[in-house]
Short mmCIF file of C-alpha atoms in Angstrom, two decimals:
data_model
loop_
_atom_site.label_atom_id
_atom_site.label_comp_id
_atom_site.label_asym_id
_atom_site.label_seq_id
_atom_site.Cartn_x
_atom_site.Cartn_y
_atom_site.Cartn_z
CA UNK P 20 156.55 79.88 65.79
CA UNK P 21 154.52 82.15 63.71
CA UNK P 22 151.59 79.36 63.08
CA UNK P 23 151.89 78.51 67.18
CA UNK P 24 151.60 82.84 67.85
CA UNK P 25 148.36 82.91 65.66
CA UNK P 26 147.03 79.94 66.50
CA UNK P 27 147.03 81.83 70.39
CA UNK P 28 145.48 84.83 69.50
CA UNK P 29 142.95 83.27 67.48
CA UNK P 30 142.00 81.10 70.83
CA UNK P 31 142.39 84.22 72.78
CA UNK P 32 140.01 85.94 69.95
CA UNK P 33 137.36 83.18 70.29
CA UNK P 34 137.72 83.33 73.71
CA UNK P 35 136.67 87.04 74.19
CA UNK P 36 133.68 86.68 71.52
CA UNK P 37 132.30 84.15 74.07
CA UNK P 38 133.03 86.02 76.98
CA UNK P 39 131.13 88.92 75.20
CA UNK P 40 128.61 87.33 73.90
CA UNK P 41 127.37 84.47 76.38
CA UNK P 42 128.89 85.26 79.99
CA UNK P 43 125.95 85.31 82.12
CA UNK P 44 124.89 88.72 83.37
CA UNK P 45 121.93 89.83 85.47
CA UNK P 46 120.07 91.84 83.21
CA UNK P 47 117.73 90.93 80.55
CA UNK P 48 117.35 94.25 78.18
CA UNK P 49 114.22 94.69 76.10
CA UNK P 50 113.60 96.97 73.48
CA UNK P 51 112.56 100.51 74.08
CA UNK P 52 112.52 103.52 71.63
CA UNK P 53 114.60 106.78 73.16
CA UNK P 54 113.55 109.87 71.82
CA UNK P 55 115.47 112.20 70.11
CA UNK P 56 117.41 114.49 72.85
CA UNK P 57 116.98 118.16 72.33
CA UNK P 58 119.63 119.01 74.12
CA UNK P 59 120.10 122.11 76.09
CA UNK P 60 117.80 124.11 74.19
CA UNK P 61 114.71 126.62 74.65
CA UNK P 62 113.78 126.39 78.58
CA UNK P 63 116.51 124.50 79.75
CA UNK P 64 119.17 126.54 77.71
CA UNK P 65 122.83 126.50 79.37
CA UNK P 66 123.40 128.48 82.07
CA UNK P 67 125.27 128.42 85.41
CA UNK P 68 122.94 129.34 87.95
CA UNK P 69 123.76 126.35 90.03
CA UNK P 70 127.54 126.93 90.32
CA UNK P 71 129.36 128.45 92.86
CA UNK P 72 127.17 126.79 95.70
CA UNK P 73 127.86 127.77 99.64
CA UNK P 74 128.45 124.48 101.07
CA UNK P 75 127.43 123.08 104.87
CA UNK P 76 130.06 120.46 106.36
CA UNK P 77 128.71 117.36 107.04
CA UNK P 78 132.08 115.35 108.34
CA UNK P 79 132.16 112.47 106.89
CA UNK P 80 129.50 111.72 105.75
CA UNK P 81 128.20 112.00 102.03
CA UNK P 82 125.12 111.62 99.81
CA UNK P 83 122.41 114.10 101.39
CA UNK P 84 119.92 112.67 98.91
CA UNK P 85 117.20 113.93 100.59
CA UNK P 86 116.58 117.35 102.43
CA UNK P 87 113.61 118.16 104.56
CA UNK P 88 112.39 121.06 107.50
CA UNK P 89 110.92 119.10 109.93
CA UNK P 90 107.94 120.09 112.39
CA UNK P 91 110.13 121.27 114.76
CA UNK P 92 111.79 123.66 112.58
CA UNK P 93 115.22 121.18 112.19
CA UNK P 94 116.92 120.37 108.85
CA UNK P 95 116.67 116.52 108.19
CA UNK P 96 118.49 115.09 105.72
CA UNK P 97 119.78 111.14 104.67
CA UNK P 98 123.05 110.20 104.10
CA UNK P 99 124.95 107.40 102.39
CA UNK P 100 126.27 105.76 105.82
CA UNK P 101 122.04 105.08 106.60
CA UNK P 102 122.16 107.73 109.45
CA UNK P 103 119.16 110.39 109.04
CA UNK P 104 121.09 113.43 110.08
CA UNK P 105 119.38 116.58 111.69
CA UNK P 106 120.89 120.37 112.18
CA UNK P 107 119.85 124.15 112.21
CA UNK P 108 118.75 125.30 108.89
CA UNK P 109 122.11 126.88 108.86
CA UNK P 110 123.84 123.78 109.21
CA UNK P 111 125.49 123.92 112.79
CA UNK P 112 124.08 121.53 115.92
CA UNK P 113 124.57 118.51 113.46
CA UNK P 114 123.06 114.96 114.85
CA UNK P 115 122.70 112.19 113.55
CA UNK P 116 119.25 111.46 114.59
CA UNK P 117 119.00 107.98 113.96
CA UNK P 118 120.06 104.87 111.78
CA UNK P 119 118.10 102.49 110.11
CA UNK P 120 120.34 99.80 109.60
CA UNK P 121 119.40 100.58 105.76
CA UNK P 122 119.41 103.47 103.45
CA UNK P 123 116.51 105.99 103.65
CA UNK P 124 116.30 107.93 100.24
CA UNK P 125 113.01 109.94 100.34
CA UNK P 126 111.22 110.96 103.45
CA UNK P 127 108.15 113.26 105.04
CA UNK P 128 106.10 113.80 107.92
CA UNK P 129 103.32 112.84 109.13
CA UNK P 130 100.67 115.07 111.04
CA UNK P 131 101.72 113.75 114.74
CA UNK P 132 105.82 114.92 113.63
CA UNK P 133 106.66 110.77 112.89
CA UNK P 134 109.33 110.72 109.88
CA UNK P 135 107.92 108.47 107.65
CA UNK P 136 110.93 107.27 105.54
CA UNK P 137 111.37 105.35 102.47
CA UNK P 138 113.94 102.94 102.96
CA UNK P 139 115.89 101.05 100.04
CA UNK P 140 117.04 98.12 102.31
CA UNK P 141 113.68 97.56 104.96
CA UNK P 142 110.68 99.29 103.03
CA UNK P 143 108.08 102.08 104.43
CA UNK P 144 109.46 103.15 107.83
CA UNK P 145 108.19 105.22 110.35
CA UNK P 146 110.45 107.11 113.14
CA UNK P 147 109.34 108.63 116.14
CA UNK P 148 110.47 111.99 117.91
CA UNK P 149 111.91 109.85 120.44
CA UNK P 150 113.66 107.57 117.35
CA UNK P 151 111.74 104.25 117.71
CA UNK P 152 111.79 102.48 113.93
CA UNK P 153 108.55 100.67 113.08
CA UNK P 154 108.13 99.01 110.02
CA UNK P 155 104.48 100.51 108.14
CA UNK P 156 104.78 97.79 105.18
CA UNK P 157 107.75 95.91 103.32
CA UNK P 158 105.35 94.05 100.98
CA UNK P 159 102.40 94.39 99.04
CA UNK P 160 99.48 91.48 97.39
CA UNK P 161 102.05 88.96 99.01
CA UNK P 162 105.06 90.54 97.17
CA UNK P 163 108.16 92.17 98.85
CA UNK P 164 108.68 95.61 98.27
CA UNK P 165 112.37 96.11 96.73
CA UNK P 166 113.40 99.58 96.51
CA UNK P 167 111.37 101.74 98.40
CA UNK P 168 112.54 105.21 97.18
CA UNK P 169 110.17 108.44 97.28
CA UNK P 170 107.34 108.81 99.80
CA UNK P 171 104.94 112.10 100.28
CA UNK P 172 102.24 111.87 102.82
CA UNK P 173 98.53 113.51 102.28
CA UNK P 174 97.82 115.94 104.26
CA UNK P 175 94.46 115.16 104.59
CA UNK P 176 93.72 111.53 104.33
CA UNK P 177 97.10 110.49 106.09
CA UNK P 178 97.31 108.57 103.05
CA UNK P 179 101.71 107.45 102.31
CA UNK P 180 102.10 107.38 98.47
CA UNK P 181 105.36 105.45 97.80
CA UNK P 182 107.57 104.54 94.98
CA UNK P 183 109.11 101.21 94.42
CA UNK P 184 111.83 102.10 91.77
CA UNK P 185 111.91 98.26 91.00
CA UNK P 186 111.08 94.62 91.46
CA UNK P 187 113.36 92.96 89.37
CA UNK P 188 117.10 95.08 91.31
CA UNK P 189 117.13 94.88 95.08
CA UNK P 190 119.60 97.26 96.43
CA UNK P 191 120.13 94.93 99.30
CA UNK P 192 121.42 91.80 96.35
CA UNK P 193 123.11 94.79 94.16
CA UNK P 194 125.25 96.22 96.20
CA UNK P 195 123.44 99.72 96.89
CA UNK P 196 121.08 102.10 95.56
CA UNK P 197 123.05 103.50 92.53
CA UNK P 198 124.39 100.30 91.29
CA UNK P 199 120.38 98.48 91.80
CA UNK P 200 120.00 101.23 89.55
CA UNK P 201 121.74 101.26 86.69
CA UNK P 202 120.71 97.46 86.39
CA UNK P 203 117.04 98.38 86.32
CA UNK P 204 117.73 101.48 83.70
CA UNK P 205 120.03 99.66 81.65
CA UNK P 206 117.12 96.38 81.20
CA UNK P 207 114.41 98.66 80.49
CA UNK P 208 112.35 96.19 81.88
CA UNK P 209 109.88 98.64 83.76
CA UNK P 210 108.82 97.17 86.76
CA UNK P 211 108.27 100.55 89.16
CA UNK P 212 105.45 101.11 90.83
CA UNK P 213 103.34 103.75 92.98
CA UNK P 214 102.17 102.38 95.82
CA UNK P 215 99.90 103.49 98.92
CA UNK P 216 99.76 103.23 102.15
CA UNK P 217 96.38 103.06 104.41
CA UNK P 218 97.77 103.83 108.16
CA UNK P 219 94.10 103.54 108.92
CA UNK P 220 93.37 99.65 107.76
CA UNK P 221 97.43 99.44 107.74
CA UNK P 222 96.73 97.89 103.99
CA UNK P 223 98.90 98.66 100.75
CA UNK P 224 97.84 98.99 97.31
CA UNK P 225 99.07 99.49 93.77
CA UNK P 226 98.51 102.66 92.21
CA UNK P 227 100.07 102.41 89.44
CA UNK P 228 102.57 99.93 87.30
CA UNK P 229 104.66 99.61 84.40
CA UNK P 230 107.39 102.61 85.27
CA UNK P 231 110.92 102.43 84.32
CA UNK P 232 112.57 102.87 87.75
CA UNK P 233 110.01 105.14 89.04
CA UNK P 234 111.36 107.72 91.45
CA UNK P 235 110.77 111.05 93.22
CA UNK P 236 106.74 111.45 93.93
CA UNK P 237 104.83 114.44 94.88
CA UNK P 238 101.02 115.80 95.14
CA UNK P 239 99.33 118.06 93.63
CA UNK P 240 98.02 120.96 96.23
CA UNK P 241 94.47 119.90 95.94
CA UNK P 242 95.98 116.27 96.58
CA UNK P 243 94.28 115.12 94.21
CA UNK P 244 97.04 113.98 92.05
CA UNK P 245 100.35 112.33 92.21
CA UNK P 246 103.80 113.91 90.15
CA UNK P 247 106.11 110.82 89.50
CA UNK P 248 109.63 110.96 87.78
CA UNK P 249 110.38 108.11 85.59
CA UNK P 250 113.93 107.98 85.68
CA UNK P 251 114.67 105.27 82.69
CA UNK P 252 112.62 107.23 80.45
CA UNK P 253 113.06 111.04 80.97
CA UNK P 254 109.84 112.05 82.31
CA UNK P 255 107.50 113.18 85.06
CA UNK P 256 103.79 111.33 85.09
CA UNK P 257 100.47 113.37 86.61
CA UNK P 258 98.63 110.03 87.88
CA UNK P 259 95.16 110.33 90.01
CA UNK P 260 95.39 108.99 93.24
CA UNK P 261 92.45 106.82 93.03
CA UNK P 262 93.93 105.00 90.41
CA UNK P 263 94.41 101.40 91.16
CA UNK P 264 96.81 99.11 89.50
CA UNK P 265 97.47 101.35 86.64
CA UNK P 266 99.82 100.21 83.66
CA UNK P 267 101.64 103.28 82.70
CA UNK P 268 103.54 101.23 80.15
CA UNK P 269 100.61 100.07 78.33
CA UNK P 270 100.49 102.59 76.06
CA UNK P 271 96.62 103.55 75.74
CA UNK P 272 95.47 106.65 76.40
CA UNK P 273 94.09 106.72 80.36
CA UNK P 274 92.42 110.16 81.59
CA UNK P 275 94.06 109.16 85.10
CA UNK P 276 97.81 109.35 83.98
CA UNK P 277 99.29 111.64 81.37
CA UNK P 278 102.94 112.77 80.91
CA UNK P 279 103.55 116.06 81.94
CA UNK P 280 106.99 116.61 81.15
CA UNK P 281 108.75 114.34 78.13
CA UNK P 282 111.95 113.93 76.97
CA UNK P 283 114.13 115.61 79.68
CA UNK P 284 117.35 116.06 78.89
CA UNK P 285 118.54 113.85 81.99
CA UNK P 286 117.24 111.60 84.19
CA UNK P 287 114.98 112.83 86.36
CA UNK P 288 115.73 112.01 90.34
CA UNK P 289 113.64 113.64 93.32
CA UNK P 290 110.31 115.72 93.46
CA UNK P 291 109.75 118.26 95.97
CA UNK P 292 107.28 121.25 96.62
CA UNK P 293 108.39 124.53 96.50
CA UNK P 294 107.11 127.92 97.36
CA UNK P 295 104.47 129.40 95.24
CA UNK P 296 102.80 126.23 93.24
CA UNK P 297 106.53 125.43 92.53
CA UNK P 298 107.58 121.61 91.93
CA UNK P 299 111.43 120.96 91.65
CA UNK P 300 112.85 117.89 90.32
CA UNK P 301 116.56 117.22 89.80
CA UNK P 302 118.54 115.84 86.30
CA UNK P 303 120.50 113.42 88.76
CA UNK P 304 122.59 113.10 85.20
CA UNK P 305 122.51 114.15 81.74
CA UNK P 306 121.52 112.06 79.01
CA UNK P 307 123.91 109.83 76.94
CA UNK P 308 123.90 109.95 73.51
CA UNK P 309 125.29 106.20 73.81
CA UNK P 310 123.14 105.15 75.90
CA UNK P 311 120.73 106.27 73.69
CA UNK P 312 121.38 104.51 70.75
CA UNK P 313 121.45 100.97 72.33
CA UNK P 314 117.44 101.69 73.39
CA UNK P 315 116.69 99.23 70.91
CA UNK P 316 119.84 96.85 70.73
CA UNK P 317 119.39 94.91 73.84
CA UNK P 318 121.74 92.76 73.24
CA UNK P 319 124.85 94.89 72.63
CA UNK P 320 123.81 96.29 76.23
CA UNK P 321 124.28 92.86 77.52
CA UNK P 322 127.48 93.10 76.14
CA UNK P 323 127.92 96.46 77.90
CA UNK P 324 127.41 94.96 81.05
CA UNK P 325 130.53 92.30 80.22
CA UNK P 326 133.06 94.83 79.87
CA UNK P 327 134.89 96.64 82.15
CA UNK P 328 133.11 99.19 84.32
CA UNK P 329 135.80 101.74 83.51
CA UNK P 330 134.26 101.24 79.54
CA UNK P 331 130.52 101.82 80.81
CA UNK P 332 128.79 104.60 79.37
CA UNK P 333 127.99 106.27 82.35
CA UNK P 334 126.90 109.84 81.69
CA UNK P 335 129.06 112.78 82.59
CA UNK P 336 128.45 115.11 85.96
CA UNK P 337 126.38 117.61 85.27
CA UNK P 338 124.81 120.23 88.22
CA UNK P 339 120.75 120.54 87.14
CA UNK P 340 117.97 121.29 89.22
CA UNK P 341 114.23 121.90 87.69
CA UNK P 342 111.12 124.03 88.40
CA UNK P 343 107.62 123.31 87.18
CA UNK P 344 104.33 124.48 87.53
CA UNK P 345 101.12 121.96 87.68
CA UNK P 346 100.19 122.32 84.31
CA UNK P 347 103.80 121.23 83.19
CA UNK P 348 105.44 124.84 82.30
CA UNK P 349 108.54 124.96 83.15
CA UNK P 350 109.80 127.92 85.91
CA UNK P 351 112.98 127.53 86.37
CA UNK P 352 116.18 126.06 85.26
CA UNK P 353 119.59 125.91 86.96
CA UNK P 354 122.61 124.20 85.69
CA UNK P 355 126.40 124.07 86.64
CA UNK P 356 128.09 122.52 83.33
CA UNK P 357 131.24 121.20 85.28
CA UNK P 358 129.48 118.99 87.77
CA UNK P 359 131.19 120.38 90.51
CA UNK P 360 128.21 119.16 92.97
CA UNK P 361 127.62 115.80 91.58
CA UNK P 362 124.28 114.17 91.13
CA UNK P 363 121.81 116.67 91.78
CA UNK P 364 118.98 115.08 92.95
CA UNK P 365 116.15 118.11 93.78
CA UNK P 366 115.94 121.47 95.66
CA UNK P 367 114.58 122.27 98.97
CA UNK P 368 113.08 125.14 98.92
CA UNK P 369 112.61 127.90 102.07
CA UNK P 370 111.96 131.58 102.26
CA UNK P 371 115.53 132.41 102.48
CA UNK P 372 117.34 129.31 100.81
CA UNK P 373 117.63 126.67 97.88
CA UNK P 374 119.02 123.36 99.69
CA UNK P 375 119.99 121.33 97.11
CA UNK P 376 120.17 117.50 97.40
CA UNK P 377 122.78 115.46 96.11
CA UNK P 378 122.99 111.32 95.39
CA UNK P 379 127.03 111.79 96.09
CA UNK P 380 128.28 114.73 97.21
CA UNK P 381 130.70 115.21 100.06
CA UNK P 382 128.59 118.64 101.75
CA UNK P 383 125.36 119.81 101.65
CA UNK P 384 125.13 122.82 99.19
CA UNK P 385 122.86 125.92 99.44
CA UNK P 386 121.26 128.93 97.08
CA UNK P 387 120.40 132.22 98.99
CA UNK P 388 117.12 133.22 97.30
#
């Protein structure tokens, strides 16, 4: 009986090894080198400025990952459910202003008051006042754009700057935005790009490549220059607009892109303008000392992805919201250590409030300033 028990477990044993070690799964991980975290040190010392937010109601619905003022003086912001919701600035007169069928993340105007949206799901979008959808481009050089995620318009040129967090995870195949994700952070593979859209010619063009799951874009007030988060790798780029098919991953010096802020400690979500030269990006989760360590051990994170999801090293919540200047100096810093509003993706910022955005969170929470 003994002989018969261990004979079992060792087949059970075996068993498991293979399952670990050769069960397909969709990622391929390459190496990568994670730099040391720094923790919560210097400028982005602990604090809890962001706790003990006022919070707007928003129902049922969840995930206002995106907040804008609109031309006509309306709060706009998306929500998990695809609707594009819109309300005063102090949250009553809530509508949801219209559905995409998909999942807008970022959005901004244009100069005739259309919402030009990035959508996850259908690609570039833009919505009329009177809530017709048209589709601006879902493709570029004959290739399908994946994961449309942060868009910012030029004022002057008209000119849509885009981000496609990442060719290789589809939200639509992945089951949603955050789980698309963590497939393209966990590979490493770094297939983001910047794109732009021409409404002029109607043509789209690379800007830049070679980003791991590139995310929240902004420009520079002299739009000259485009701010970029790289989520996968703790950082915010400075690329030049005219830059065309850019490989930030190469690794060679290029005057047109430079890292402006390194080794965040979390991974860095939305970019917004603020008041005052301002920027504000959002630590949409802290970093992983895990996580970390299997940078360059691709193939235990294949194993990773075998196990459980309960036994995933997914970082704790932590409430963190970011201020930067142009030149990369760092203005602010506002934290809420118990992660009460989860996944902090950016501030909105207004004369009399901080809107924050949120990848999860039940209500929309505000900052009086």
């Amino acid at each position: 009986m003994l002989k018969k028990t261990l004979a079992v477990l060792g087949l059970l044993l075996l068993a498991a090894i293979a399952y670990l070690s050769l069960w397909p799964v969709p990622v391929q991980p390459v190496v990568w080198s994670a730099p040391a975290d720094p923790g919560y040190t210097g400028a982005f010392a602990v604090n809890d400025q962001l706790a003990h937010l006022n919070m707007i109601d928003l129902g049922r619905e969840e995930g206002p990952e995106h907040i804008a003022i609109g031309p006509d003086g309306k709060l706009y912001t998306t929500v998990l459910s695809g609707n594009i919701l819109r309300m005063n600035p102090d949250g009553t007169g809530q509508e949801a202003f219209v559905n995409t069928g998909g999942r807008v993340l970022g959005f901004d105007f244009d100069a005739t008051g259309n919402l030009i949206a990035a959508d996850a799901i259908k690609g570039l979008l833009s919505i009329s006042p009177s809530k017709q959808i048209t589709v601006l481009t879902n493709q570029v050089d004959g290739q399908p754009i994946r994961y449309a995620d942060g868009v910012v318009v030029a004022r002057r040129s008209g000119t849509m700057y885009f981000t496609d967090a990442s060719t290789r995870f589809a939200p639509a195949d992945w089951g949603g935005t955050f789980e698309a994700s963590v497939l393209d952070i966990l590979e490493q593979s770094a297939t983001g790009r910047v794109l732009a859209y021409d409404p002029a010619t109607k043509a789209t063009r690379v800007v830049a490549r070679g980003l791991a799951f590139a995310n929240g874009i902004a420009l520079s007030a002299d739009e000259k220059s485009l701010f970029v988060a790289e989520t996968g790798k703790y950082r915010v780029w400075k690329i030049g607009i005219d830059a065309s098919n850019l490989d930030a991953g190469a690794g060679t010096a290029n005057p047109q892109a430079v890292v402006l802020l390194d080794n965040l400690p979390g991974y860095p979500d939305n970019l917004m303008r603020g008041l005052d030269g301002k920027i504000w990006v959002g630590l949409v989760k802290p970093r992983n000392p895990t996580i970390d360590k299997l940078a360059g051990k691709p193939f235990l994170r294949s194993v990773t992805m075998r196990l459980p999801r309960a036994l995933w090293p997914v970082p704790k919540a932590y409430g963190h919201v970011v201020a930067f200047s142009e030149d990369g100096k760092v203005l602010a810093s506002l934290q809420d250590a118990t992660g009460a509003y989860p996944e902090t993706t950016a501030v909105t910022e207004t004369r009399d409030r901080l809107y924050v955005q949120s990848l999860h969170a039940k209500g929309l929470g505000w900052l009086k300033r």
